[in-house]
PDB file of C-alpha atoms in Angstrom:
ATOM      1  CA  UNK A 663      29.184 -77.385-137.895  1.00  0.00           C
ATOM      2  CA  UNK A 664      28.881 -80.188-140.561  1.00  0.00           C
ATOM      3  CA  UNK A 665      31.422 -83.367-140.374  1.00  0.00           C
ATOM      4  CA  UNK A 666      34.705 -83.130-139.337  1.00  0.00           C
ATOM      5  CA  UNK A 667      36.392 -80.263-138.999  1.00  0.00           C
ATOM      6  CA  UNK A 668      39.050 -79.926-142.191  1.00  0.00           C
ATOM      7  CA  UNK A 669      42.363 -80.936-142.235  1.00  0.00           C
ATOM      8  CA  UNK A 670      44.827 -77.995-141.148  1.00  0.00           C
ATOM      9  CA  UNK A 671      42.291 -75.940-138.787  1.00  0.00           C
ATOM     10  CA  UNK A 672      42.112 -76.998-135.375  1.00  0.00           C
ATOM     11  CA  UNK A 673      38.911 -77.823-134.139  1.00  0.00           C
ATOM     12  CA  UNK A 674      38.538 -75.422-131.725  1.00  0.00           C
ATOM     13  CA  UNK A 675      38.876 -72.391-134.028  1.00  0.00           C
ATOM     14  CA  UNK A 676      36.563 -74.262-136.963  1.00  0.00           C
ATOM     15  CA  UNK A 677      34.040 -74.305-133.774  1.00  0.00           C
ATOM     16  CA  UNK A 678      34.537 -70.708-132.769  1.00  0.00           C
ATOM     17  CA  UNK A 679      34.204 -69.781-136.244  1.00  0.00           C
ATOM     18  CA  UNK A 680      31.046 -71.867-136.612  1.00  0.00           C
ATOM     19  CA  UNK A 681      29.434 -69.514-133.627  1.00  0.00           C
ATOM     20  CA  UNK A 682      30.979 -66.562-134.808  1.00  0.00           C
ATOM     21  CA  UNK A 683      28.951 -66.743-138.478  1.00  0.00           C
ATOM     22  CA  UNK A 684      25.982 -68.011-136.181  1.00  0.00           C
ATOM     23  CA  UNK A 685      26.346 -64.775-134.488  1.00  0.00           C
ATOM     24  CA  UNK A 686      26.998 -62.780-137.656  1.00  0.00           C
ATOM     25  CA  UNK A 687      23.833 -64.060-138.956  1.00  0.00           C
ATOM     26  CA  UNK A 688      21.949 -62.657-136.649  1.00  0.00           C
ATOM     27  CA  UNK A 689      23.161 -59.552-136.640  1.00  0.00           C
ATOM     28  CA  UNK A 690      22.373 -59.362-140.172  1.00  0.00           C
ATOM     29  CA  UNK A 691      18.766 -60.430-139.755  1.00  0.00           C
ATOM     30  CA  UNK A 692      18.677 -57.401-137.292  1.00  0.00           C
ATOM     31  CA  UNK A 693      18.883 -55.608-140.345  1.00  0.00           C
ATOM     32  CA  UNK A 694      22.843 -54.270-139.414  1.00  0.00           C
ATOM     33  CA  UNK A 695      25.708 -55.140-142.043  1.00  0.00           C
ATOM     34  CA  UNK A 696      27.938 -58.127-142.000  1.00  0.00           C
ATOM     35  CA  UNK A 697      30.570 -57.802-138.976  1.00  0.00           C
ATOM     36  CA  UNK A 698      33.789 -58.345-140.362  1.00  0.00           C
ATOM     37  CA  UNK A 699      36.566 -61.023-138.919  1.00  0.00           C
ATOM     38  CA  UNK A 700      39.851 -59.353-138.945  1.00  0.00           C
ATOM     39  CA  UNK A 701      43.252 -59.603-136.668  1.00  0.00           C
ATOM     40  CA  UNK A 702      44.952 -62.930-135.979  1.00  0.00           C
ATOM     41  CA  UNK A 703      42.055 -65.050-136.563  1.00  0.00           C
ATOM     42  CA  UNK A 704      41.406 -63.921-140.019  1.00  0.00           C
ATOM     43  CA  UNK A 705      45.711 -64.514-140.539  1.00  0.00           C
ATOM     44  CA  UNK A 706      44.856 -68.043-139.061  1.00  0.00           C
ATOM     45  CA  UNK A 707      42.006 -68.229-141.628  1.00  0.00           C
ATOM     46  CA  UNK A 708      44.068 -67.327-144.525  1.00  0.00           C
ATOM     47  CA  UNK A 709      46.993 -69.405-143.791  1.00  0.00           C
ATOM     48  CA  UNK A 710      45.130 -73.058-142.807  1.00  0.00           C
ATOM     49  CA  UNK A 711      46.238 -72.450-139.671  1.00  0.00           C
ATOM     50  CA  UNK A 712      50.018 -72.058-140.092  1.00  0.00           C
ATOM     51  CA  UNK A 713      50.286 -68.858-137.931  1.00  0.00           C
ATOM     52  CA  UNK A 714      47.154 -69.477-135.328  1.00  0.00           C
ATOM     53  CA  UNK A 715      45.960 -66.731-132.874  1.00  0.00           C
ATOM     54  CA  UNK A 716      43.384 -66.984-129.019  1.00  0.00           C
ATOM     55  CA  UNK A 717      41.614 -63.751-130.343  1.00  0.00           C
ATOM     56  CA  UNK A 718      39.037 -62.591-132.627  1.00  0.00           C
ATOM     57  CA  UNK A 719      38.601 -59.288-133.525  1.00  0.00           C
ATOM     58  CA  UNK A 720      35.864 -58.278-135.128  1.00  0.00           C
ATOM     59  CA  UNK A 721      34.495 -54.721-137.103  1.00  0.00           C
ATOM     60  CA  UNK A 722      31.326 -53.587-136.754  1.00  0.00           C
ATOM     61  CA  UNK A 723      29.190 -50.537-136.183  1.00  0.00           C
ATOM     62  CA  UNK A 724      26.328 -52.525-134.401  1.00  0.00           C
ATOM     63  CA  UNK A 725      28.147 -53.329-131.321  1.00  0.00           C
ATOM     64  CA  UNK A 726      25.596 -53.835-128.919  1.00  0.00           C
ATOM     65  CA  UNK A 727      23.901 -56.462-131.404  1.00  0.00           C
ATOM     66  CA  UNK A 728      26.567 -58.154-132.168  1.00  0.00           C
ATOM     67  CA  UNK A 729      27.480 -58.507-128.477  1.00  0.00           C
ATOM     68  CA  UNK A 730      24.019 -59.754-127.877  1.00  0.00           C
ATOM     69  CA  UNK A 731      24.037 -62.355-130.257  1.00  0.00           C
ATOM     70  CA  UNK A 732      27.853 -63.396-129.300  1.00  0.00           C
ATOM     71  CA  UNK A 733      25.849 -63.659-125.683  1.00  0.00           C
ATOM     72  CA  UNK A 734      23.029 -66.153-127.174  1.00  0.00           C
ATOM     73  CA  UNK A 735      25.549 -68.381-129.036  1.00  0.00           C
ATOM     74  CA  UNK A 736      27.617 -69.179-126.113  1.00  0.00           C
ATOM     75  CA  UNK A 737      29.761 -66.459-125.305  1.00  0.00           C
ATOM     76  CA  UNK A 738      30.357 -64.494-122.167  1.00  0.00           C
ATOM     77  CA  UNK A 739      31.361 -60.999-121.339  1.00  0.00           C
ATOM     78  CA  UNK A 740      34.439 -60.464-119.951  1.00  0.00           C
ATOM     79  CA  UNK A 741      34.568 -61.639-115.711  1.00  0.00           C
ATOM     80  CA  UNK A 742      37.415 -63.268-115.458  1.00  0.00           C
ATOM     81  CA  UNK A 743      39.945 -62.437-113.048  1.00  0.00           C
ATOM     82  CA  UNK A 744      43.464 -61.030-114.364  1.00  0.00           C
ATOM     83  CA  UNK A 745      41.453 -60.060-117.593  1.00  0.00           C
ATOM     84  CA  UNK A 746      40.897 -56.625-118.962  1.00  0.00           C
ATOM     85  CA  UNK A 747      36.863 -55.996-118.447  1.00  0.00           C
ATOM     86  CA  UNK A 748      36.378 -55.579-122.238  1.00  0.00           C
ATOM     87  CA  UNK A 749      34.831 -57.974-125.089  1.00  0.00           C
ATOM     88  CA  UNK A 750      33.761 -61.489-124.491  1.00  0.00           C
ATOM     89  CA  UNK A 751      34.747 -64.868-124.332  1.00  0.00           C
ATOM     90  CA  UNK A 752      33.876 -68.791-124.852  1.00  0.00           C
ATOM     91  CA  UNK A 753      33.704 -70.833-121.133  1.00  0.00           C
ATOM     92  CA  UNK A 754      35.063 -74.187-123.323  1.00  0.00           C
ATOM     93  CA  UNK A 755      36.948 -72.928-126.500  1.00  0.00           C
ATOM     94  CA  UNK A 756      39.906 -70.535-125.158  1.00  0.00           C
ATOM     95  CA  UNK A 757      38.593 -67.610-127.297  1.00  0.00           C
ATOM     96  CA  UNK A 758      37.988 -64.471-127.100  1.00  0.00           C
ATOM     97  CA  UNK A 759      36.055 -61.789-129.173  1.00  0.00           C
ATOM     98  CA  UNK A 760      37.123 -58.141-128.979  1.00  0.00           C
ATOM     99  CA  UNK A 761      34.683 -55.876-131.374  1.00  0.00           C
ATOM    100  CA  UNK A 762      36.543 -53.176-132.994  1.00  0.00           C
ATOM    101  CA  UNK A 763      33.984 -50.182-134.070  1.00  0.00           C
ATOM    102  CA  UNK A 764      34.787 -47.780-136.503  1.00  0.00           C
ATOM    103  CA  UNK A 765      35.695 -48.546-140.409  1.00  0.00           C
ATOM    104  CA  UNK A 766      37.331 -51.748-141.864  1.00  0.00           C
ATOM    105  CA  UNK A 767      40.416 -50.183-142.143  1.00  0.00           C
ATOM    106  CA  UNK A 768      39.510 -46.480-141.890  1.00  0.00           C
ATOM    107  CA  UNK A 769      37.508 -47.320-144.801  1.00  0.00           C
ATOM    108  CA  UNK A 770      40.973 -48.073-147.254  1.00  0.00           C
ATOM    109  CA  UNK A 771      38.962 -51.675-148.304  1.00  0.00           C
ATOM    110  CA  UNK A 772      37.479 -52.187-151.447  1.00  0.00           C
ATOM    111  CA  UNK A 773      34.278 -54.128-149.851  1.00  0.00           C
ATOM    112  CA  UNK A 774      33.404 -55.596-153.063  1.00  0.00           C
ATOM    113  CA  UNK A 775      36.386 -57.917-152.559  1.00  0.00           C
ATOM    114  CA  UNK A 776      34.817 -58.896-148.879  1.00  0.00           C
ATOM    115  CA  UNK A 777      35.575 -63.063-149.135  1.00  0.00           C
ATOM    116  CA  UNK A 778      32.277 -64.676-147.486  1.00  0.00           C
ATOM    117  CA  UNK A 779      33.246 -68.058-145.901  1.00  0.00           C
ATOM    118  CA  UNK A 780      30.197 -70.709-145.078  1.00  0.00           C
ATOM    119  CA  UNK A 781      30.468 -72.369-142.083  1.00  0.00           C
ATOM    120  CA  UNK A 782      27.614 -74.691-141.827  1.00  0.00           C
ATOM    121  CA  UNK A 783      25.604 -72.980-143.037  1.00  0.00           C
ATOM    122  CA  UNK A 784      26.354 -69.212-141.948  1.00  0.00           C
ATOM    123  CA  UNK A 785      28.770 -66.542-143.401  1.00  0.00           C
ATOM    124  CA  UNK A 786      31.628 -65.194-142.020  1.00  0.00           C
ATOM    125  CA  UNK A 787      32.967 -62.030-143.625  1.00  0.00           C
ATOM    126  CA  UNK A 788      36.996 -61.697-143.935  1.00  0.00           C
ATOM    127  CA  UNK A 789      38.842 -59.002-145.754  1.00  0.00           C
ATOM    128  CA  UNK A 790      40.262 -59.931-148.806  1.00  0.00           C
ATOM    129  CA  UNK A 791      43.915 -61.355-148.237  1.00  0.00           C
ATOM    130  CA  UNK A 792      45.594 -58.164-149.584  1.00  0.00           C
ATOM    131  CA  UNK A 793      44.408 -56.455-147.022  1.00  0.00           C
ATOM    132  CA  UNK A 794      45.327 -58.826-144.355  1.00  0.00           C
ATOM    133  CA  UNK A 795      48.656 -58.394-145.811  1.00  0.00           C
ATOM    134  CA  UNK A 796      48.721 -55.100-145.765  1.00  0.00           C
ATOM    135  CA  UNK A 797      48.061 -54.920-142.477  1.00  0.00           C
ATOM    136  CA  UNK A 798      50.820 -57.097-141.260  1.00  0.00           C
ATOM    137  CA  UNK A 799      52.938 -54.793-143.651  1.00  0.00           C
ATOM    138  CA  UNK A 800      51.502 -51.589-141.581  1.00  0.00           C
ATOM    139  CA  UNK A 801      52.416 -52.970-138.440  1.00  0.00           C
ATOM    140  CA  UNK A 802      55.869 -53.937-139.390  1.00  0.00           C
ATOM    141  CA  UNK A 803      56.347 -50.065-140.902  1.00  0.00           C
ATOM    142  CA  UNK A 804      55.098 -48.559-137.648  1.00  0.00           C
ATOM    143  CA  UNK A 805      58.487 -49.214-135.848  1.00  0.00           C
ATOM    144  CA  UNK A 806      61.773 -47.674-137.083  1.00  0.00           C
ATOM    145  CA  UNK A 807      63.178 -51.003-136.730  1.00  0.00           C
ATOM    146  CA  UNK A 808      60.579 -53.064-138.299  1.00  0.00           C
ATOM    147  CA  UNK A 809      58.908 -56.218-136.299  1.00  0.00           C
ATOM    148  CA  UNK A 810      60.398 -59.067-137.855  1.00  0.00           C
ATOM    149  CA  UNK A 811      57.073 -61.330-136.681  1.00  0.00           C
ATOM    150  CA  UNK A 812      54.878 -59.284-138.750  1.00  0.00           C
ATOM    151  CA  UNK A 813      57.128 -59.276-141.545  1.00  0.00           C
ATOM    152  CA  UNK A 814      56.974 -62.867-141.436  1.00  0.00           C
ATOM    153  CA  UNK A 815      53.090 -62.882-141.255  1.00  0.00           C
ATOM    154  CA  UNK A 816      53.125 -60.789-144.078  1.00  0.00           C
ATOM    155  CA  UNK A 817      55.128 -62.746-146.297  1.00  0.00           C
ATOM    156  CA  UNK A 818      53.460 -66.070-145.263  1.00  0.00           C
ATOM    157  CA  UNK A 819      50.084 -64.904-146.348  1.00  0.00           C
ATOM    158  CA  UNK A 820      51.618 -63.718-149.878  1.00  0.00           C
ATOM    159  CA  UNK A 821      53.184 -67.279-150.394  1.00  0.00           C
ATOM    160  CA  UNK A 822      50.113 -69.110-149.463  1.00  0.00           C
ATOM    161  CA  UNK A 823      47.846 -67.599-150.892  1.00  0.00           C
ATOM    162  CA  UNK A 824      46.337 -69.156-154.177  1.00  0.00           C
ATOM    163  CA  UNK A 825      45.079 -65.996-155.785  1.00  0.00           C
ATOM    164  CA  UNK A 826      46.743 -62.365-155.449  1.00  0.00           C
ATOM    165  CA  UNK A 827      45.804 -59.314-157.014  1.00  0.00           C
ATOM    166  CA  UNK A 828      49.106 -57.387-157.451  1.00  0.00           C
ATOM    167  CA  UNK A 829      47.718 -53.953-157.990  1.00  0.00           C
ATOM    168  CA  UNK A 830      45.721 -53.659-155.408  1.00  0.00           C
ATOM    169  CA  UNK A 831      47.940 -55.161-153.111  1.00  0.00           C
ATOM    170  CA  UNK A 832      50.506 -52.725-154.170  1.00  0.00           C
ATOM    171  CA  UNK A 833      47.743 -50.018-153.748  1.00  0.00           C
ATOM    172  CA  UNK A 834      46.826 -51.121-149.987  1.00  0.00           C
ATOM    173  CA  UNK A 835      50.644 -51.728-148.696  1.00  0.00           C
ATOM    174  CA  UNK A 836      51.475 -48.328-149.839  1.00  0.00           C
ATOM    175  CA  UNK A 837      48.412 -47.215-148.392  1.00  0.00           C
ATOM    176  CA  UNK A 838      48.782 -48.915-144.447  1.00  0.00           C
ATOM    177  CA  UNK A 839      52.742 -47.744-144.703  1.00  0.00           C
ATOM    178  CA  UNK A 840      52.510 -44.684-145.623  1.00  0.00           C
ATOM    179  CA  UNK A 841      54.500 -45.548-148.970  1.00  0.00           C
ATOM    180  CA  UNK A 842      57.401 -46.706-147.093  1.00  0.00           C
ATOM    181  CA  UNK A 843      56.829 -50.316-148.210  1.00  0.00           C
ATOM    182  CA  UNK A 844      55.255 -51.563-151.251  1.00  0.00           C
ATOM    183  CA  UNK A 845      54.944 -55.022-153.569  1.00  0.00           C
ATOM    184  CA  UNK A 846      58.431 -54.987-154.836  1.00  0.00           C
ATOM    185  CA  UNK A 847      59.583 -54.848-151.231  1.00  0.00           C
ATOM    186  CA  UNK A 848      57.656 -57.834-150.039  1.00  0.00           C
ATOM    187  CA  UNK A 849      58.340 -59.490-153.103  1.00  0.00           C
ATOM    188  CA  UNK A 850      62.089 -59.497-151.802  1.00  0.00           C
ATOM    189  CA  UNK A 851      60.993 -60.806-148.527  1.00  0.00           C
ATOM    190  CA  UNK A 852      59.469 -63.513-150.404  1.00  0.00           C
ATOM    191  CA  UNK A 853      62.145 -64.037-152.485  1.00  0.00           C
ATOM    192  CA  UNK A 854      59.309 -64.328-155.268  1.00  0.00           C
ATOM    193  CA  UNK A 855      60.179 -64.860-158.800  1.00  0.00           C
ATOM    194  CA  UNK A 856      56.684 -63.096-159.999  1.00  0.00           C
ATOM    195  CA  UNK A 857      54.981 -65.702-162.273  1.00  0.00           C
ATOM    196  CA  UNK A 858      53.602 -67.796-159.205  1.00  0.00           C
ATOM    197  CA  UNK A 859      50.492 -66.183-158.404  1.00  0.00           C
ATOM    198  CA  UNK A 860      47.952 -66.028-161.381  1.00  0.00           C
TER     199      UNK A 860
ATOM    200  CA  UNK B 743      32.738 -59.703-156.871  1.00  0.00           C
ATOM    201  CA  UNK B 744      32.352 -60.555-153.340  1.00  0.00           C
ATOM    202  CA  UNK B 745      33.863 -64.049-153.364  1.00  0.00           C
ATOM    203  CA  UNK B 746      31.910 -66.838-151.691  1.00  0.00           C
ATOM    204  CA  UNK B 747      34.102 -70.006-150.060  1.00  0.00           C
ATOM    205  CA  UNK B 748      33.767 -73.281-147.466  1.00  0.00           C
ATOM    206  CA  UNK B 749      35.820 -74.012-145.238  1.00  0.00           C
ATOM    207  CA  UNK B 750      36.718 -77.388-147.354  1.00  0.00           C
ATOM    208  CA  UNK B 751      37.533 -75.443-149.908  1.00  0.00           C
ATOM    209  CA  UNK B 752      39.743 -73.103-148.236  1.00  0.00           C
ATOM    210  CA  UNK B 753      41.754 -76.327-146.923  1.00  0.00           C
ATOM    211  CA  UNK B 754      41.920 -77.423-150.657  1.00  0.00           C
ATOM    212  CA  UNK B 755      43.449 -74.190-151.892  1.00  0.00           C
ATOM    213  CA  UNK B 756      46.093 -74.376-149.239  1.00  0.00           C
ATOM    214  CA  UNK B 757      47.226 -77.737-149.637  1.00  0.00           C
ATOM    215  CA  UNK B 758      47.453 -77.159-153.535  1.00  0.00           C
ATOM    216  CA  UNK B 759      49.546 -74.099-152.536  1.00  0.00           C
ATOM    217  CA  UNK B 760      51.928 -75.640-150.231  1.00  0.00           C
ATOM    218  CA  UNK B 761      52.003 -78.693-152.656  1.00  0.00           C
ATOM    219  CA  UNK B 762      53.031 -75.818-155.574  1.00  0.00           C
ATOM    220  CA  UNK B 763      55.577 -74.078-152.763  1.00  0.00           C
ATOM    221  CA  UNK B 764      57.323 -77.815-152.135  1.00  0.00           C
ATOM    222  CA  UNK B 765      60.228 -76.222-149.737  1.00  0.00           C
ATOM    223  CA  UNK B 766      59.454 -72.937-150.197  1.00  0.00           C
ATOM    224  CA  UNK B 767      56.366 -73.586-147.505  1.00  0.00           C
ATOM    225  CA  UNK B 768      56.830 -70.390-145.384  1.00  0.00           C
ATOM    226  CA  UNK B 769      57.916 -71.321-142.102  1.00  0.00           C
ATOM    227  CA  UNK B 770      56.192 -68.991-139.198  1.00  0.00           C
ATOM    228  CA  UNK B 771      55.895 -68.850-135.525  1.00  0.00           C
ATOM    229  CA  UNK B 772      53.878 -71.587-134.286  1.00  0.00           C
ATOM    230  CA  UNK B 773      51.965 -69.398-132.221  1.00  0.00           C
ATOM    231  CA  UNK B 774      52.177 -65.755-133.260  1.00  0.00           C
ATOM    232  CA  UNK B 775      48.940 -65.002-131.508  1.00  0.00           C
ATOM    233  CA  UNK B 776      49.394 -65.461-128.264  1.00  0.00           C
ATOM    234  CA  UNK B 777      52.487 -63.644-127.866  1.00  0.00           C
ATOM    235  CA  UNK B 778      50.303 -60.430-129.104  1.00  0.00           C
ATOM    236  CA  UNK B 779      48.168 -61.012-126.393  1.00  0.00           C
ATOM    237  CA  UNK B 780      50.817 -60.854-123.799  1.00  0.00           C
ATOM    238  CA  UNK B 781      52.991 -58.361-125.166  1.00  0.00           C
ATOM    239  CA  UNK B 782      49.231 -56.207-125.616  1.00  0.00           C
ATOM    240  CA  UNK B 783      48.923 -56.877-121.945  1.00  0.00           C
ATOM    241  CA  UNK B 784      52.498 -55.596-120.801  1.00  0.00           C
ATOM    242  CA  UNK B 785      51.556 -52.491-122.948  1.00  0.00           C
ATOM    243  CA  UNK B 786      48.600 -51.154-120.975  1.00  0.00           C
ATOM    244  CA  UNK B 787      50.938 -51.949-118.094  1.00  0.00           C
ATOM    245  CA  UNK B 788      53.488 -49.599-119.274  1.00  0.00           C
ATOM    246  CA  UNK B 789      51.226 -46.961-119.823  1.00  0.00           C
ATOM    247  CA  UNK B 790      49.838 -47.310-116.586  1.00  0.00           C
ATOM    248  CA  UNK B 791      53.012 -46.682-114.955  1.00  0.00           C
ATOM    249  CA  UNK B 792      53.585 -43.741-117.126  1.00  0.00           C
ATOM    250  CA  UNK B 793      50.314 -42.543-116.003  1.00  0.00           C
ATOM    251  CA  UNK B 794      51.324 -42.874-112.184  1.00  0.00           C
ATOM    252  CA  UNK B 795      54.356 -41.808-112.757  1.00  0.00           C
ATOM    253  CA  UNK B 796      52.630 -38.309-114.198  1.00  0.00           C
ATOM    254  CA  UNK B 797      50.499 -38.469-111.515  1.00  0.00           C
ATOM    255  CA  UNK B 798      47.367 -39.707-113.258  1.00  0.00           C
ATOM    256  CA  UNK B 799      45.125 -42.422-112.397  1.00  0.00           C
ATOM    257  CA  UNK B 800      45.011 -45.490-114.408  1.00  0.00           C
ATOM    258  CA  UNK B 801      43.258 -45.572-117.855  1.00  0.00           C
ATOM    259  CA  UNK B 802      42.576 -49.283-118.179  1.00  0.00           C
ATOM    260  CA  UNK B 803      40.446 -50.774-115.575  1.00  0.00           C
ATOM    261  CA  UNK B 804      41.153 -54.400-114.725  1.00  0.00           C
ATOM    262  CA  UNK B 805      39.826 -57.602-113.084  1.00  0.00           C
ATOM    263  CA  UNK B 806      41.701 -58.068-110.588  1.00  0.00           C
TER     264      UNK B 806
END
């Protein structure tokens, strides 16, 4: 970590996040790609903190490496009572890491628009926003009835975002629902007069 | 292009953002998170049950 943590973050997540690219680091040095930061932290991430989330779930296809190096920054694997025995967690920040293995998103991201976030020093990968959005889109299509929460998520990113590429955000909410939603529907939800974004 | 950002600079973006947004600031859960973690929770329960209920041992081993 260098100097205070910024405005809008709470400290605990900018110092789980400092670990976390500490950890991704070396997983990288072992010669294994970037682990990827997705879920509610990465939605925390993109939105300064606005929607925040206990849980970090991360990509990756070198598991036992990454676990390892979660281990030497200060993590534990999961022993505590009332939890399920899976991923890890910090003794002193309330967080906890769950590694997800298979494809970022079965493989639907373009990983040339992979953001790369320094954090003293280390990068964190996120995927790009769209995909974030997506996401929250593809959960709110998975129910008949919609979930509202997700919706909201969804909608939050969109508005705070500073840079949006339309067409491939089109491209990856049609994608994660199916084509049951797309851009013009969460452009209603955001009651978006199209000429914010650049 | 892979794109390349601080943490600093990420905090700059969004206040420019919400500063453009004025009222239009989304307004969100405060905690969206760890609802999902409960309500992830109560899941595995349920399918437990439906597993005993079936007859079938528990899938999802806990600390107990």
């Amino acid at each position: 970590m260098t100097g205070a943590p910024p405005s809008g973050f709470r400290p605990e997540f900018t110092e789980a996040l400092a670990l976390l690219a500490r950890a991704f680091d070396m997983v990288v040095a072992g010669g294994h790609a970037r682990p990827v930061l997705v879920g509610g932290a990465s939605v925390e991430f993109y939105t300064g903190g606005a929607i925040t989330s206990g849980d970090f779930d991360v990509v990756t296809g070198a598991q036992a490496a990454l676990e390892a190096a979660l281990v030497d920054v200060g993590f534990r694997r999961e022993d505590r009572a009332g939890h399920l025995l899976r991923g890890l967690y910090h003794p002193t920040l309330a967080m906890g890491v769950e590694i997800v293995s298979g494809r970022l998103f079965d493989g639907r991201t373009d990983r040339s628009r992979l953001l790369l976030v320094d954090v003293g020093g280390h990068e964190l990968a996120l995927p790009p926003i769209e995909d974030m959005i997506a996401d929250r889109m593809g959960q709110h299509a998975a129910y008949e009835r919609g979930v509202p929460e997700m919706l909201q998520q969804a909608v939050a990113l969109f508005l705070l975002a500073e840079r949006i590429d339309r067409t491939y955000l089109d491209k990856r909410i049609r994608e994660e629902t199916a084509d049951r939603f797309g851009l013009a529907d969460l452009l209603l939800e955001a009651a978006d007069d199209s000429s914010d974004h650049p | 292009m892979t794109r390349r950002i601080t943490l600093d600079q990420q905090s700059e973006a969004l206040a420019r953002r919400r500063a453009e947004l004025g009222e239009r600031v989304p307004k969100v859960p405060a905690n969206g998170g760890g609802r999902r973690t409960v309500s992830k929770l109560a899941l595995l329960d349920r399918l437990d049950a439906l597993d005993a209920a079936s007859g079938q041992p528990p899938k999802f081993i806990r600390n107990r």
